[in-house]
PDB file of C-alpha atoms in Angstrom:
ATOM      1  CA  UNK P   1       0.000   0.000   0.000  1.00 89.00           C
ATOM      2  CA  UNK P   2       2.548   2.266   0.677  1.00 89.00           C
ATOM      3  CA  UNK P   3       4.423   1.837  -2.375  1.00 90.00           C
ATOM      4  CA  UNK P   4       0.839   2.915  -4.364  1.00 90.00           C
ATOM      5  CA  UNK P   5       0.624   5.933  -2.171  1.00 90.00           C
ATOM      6  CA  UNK P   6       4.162   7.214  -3.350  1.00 91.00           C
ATOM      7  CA  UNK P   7       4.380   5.713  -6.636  1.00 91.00           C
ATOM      8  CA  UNK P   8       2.794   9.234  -8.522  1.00 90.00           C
ATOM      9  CA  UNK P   9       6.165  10.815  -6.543  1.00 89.00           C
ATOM     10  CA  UNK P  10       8.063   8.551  -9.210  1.00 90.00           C
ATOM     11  CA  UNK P  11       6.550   8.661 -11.926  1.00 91.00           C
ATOM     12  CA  UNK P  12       6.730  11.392 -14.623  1.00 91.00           C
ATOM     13  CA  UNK P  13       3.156  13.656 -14.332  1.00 91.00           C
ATOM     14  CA  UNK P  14       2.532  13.106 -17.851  1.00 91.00           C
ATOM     15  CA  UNK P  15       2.729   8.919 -17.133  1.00 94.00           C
ATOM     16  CA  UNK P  16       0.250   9.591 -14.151  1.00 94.00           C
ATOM     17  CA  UNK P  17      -1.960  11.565 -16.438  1.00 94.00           C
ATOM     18  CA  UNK P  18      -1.848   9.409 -18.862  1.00 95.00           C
ATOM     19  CA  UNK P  19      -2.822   6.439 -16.041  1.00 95.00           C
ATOM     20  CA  UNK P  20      -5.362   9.064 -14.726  1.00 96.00           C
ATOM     21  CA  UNK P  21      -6.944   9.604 -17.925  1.00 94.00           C
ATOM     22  CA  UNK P  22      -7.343   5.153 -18.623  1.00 95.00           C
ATOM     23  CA  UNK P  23      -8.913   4.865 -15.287  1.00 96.00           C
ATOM     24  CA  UNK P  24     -11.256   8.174 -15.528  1.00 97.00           C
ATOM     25  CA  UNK P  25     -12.376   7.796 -19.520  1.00 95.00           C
ATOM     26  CA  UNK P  26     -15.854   7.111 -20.402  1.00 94.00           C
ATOM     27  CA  UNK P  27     -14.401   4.187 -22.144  1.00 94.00           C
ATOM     28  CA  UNK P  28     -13.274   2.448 -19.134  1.00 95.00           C
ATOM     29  CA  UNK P  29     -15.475   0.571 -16.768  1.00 95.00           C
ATOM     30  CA  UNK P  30     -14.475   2.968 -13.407  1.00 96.00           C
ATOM     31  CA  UNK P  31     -14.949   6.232 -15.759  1.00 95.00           C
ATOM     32  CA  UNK P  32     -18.019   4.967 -17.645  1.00 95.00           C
ATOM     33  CA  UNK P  33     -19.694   4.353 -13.666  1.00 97.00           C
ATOM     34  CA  UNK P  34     -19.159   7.771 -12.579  1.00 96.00           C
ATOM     35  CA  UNK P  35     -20.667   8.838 -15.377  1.00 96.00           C
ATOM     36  CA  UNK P  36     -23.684   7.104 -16.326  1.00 96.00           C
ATOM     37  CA  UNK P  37     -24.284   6.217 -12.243  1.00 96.00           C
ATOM     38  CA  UNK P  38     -23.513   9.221 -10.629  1.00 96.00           C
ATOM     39  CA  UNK P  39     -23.336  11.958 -13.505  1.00 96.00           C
ATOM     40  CA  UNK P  40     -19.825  12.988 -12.469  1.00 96.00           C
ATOM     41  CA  UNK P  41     -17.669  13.442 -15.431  1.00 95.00           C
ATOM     42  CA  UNK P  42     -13.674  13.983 -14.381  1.00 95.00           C
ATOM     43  CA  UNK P  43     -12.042  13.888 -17.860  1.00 95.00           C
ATOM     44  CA  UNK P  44     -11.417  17.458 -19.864  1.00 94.00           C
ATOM     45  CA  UNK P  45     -13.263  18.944 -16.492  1.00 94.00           C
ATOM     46  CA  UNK P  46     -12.631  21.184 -13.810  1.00 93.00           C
ATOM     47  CA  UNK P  47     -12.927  18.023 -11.390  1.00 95.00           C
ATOM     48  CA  UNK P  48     -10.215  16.462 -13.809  1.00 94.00           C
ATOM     49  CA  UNK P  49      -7.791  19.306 -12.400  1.00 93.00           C
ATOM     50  CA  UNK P  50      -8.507  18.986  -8.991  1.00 94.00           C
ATOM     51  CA  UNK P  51      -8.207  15.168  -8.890  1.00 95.00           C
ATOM     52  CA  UNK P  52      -4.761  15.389 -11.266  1.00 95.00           C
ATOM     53  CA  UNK P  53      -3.365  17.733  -9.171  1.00 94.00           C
ATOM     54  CA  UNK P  54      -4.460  15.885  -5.729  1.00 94.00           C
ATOM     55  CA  UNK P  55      -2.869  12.686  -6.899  1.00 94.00           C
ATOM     56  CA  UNK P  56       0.537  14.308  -8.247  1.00 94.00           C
ATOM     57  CA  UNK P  57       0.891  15.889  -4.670  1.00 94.00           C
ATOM     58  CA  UNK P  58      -0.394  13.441  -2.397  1.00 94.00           C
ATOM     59  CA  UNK P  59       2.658  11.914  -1.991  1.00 95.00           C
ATOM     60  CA  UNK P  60       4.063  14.709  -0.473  1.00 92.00           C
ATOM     61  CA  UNK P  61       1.722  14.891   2.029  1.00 94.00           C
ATOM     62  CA  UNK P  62       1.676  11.123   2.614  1.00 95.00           C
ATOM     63  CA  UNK P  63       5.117  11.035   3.522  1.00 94.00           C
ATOM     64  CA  UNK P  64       5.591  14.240   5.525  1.00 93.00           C
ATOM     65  CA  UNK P  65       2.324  13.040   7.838  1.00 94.00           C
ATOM     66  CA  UNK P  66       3.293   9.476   8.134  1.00 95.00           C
ATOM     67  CA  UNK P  67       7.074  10.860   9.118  1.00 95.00           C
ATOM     68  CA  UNK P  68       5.750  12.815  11.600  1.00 95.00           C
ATOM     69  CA  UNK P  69       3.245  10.084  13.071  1.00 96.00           C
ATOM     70  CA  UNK P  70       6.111   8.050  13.443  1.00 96.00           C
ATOM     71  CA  UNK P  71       7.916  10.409  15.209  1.00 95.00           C
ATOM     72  CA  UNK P  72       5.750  10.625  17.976  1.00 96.00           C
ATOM     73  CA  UNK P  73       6.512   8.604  21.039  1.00 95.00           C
ATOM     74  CA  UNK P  74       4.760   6.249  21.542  1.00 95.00           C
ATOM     75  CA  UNK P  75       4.759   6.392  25.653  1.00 96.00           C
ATOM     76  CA  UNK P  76       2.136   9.399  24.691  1.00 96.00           C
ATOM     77  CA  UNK P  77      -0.205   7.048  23.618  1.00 96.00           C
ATOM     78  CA  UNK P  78       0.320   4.128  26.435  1.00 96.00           C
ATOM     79  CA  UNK P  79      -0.162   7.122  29.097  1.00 96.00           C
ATOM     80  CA  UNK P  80      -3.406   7.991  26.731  1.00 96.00           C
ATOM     81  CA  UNK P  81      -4.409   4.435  27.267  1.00 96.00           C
ATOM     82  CA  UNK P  82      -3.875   4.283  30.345  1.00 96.00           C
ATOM     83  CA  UNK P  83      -5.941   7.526  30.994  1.00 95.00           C
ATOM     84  CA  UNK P  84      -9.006   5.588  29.672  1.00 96.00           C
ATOM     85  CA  UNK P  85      -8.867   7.906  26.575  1.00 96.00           C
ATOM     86  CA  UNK P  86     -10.256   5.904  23.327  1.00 96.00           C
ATOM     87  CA  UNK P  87      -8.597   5.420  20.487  1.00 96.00           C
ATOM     88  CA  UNK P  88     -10.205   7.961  18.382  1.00 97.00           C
ATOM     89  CA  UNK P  89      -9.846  10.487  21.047  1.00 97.00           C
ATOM     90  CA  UNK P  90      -6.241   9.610  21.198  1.00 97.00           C
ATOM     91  CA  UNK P  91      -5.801  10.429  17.614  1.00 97.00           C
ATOM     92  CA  UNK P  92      -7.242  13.862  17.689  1.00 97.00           C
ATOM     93  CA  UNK P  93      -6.331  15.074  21.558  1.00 96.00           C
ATOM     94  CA  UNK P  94      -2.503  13.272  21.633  1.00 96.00           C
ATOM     95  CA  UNK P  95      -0.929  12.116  17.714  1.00 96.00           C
ATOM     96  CA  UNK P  96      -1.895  15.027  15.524  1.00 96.00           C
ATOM     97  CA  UNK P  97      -1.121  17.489  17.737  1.00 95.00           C
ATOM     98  CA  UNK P  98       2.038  15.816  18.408  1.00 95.00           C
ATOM     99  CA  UNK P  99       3.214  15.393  14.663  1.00 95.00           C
ATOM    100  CA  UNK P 100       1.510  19.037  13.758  1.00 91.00           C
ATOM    101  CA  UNK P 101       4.520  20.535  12.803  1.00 88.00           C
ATOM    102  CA  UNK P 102       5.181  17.587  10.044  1.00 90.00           C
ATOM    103  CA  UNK P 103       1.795  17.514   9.084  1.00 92.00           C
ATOM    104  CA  UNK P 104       1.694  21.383   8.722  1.00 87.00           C
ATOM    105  CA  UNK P 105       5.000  21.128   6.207  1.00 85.00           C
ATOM    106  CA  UNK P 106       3.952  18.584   4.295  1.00 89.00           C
ATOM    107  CA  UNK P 107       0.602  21.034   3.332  1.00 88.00           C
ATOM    108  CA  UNK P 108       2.864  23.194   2.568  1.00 85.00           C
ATOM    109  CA  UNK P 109       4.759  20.956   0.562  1.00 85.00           C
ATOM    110  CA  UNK P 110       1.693  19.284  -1.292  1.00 90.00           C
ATOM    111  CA  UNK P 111      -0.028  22.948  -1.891  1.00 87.00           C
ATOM    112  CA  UNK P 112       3.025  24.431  -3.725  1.00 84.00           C
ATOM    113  CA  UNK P 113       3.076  21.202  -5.798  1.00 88.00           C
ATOM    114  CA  UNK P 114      -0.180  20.909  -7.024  1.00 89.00           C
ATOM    115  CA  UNK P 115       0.326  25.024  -7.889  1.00 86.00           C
ATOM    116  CA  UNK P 116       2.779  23.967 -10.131  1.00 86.00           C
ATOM    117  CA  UNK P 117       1.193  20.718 -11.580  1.00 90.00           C
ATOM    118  CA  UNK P 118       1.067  20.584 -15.411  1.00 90.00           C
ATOM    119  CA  UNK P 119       1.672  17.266 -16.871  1.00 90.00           C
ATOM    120  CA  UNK P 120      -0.914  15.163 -15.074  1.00 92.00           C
ATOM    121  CA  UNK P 121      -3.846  18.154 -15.954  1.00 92.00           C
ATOM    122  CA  UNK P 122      -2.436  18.405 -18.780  1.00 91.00           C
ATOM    123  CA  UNK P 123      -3.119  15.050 -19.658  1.00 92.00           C
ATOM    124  CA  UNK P 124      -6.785  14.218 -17.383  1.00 92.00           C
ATOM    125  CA  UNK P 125      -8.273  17.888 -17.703  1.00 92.00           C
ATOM    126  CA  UNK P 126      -6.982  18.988 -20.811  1.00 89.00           C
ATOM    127  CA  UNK P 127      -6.186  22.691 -21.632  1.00 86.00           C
ATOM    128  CA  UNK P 128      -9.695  24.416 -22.496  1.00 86.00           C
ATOM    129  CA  UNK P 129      -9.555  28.482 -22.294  1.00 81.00           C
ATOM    130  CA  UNK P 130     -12.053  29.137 -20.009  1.00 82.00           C
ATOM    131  CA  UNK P 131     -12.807  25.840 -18.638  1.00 87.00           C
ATOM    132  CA  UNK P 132      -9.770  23.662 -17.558  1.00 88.00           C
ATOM    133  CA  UNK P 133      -7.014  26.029 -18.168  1.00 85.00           C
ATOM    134  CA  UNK P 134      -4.992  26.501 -14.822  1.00 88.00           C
ATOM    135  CA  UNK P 135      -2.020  28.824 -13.973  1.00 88.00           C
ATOM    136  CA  UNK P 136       0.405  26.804 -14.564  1.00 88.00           C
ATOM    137  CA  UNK P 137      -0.906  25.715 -18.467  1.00 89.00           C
ATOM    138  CA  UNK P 138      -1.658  29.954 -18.976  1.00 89.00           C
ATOM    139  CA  UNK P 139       1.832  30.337 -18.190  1.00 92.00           C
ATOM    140  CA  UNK P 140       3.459  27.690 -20.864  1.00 90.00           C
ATOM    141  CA  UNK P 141       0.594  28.664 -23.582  1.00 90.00           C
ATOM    142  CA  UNK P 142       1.681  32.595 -23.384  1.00 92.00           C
ATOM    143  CA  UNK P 143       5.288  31.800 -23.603  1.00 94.00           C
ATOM    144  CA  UNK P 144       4.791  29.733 -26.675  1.00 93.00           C
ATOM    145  CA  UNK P 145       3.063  32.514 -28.327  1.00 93.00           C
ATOM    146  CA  UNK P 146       5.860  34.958 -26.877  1.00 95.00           C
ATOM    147  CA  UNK P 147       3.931  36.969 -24.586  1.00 95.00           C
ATOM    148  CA  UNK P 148       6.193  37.143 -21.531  1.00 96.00           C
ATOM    149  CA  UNK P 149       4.308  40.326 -19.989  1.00 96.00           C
ATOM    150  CA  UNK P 150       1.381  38.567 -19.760  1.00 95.00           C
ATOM    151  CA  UNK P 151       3.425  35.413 -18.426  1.00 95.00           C
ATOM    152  CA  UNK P 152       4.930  37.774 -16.337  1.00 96.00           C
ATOM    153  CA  UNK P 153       2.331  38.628 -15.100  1.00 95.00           C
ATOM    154  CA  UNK P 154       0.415  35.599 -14.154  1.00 93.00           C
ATOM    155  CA  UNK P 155       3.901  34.382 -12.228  1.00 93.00           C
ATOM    156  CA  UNK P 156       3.719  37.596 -10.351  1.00 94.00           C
ATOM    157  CA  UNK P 157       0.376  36.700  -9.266  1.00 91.00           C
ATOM    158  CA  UNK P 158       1.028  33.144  -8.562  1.00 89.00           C
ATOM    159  CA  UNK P 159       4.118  34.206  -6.663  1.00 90.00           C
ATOM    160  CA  UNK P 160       2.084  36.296  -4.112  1.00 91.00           C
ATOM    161  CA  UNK P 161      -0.654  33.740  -3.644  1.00 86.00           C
ATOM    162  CA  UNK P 162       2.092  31.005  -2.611  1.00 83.00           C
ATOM    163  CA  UNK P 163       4.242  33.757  -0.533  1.00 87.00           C
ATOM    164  CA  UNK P 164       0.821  34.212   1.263  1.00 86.00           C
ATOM    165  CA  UNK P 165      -0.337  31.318   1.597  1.00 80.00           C
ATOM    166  CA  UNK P 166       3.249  29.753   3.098  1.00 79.00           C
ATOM    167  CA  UNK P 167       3.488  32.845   5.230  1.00 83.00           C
ATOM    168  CA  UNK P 168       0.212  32.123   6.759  1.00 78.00           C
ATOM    169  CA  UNK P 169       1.052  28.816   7.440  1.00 74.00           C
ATOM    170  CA  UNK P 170       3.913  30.265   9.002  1.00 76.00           C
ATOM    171  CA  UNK P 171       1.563  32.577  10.808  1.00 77.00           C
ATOM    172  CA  UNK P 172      -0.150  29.681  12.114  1.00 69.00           C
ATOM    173  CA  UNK P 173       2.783  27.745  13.842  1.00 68.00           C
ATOM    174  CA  UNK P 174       4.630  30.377  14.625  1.00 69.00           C
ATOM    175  CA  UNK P 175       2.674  29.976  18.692  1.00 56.00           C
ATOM    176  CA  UNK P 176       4.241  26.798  18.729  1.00 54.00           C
ATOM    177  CA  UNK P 177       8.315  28.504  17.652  1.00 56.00           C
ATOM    178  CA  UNK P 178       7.848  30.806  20.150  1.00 54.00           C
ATOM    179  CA  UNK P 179       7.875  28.297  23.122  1.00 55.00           C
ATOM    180  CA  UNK P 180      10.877  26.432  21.627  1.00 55.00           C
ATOM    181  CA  UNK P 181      13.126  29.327  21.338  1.00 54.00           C
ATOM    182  CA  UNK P 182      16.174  28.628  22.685  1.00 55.00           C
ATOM    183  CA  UNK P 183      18.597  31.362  21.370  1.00 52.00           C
TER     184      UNK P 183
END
């Protein structure tokens, strides 16, 4: 199981989109159940993005949080146990908590990459003006047609989002530095 969960961090985007896109087409028995069951279409979609991106980054995320969980000592959860606290109390009150910090990087982590994701939505989503286009595609399409103002411009504004974003999350666990501090 573990080697599924990271495999996407291996593999070139374009090969997971290209996986992506066999498992989500119409064509295909999973893809062809979402759609005629459900009515939930993920190919050349905005859903198509967000699930591209999600599995391209995952990884990240994965690893960071399971790092962290393992981190934790585990004499926190015997004295948890022994405190007659249950297991899913344990979870939310002692482990996450405890392995915040790597859980909080690897968002960080996971949120720049699926910014930056192109191959995999590339592939799944597609590149429709309007529709499916993200950042990241606007940004290669201008280029090719040698507009760098206007790709200028859109990394300008995808450079502020991610500084704000990561220095909110630095915002956020900053309480906990604060403590620490030992110079």
């Amino acid at each position: 199981m573990d080697g599924l969960l990271t495999l996407p961090m291996v593999l070139p985007p374009t090969v997971a989109g290209f996986i992506l896109l066999l498992v989500f087409s119409l064509r295909r028995p999973f893809g062809n159940f979402l759609y005629t069951d459900l009515h939930i279409q993920v190919v050349q979609t905005w859903l198509g993005c967000i699930v591209a991106a999600t599995v391209i980054a995952f990884p990240l995320m994965y690893r960071s949080a399971r790092g962290a969980f393992e981190q934790v000592d585990p004499n926190l959860v015997y004295a948890a146990r022994t405190l007659g606290m249950s297991e899913r109390r344990i979870f939310w009150k002692v482990l996450v908590p405890t392995a915040g910090p790597g859980i909080l990087s690897g968002t960080v982590l996971t949120f720049a990459r699926a910014m930056g994701e192109y191959g995999a939505t590339s592939m799944l989503a597609g590149n429709i003006p309007g529709r499916t286009a993200t950042i990241s595609q606007r940004i290669a399409m201008v280029i090719q047609d040698n507009d760098y103002l206007t790709a200028g411009v859109w990394v300008v504004i995808l450079l502020f989002v991610a500084f704000i974003i990561v220095f909110a999350m630095n915002m956020a666990a900053g309480g906990n530095r604060k403590r620490d501090r030992k110079w």
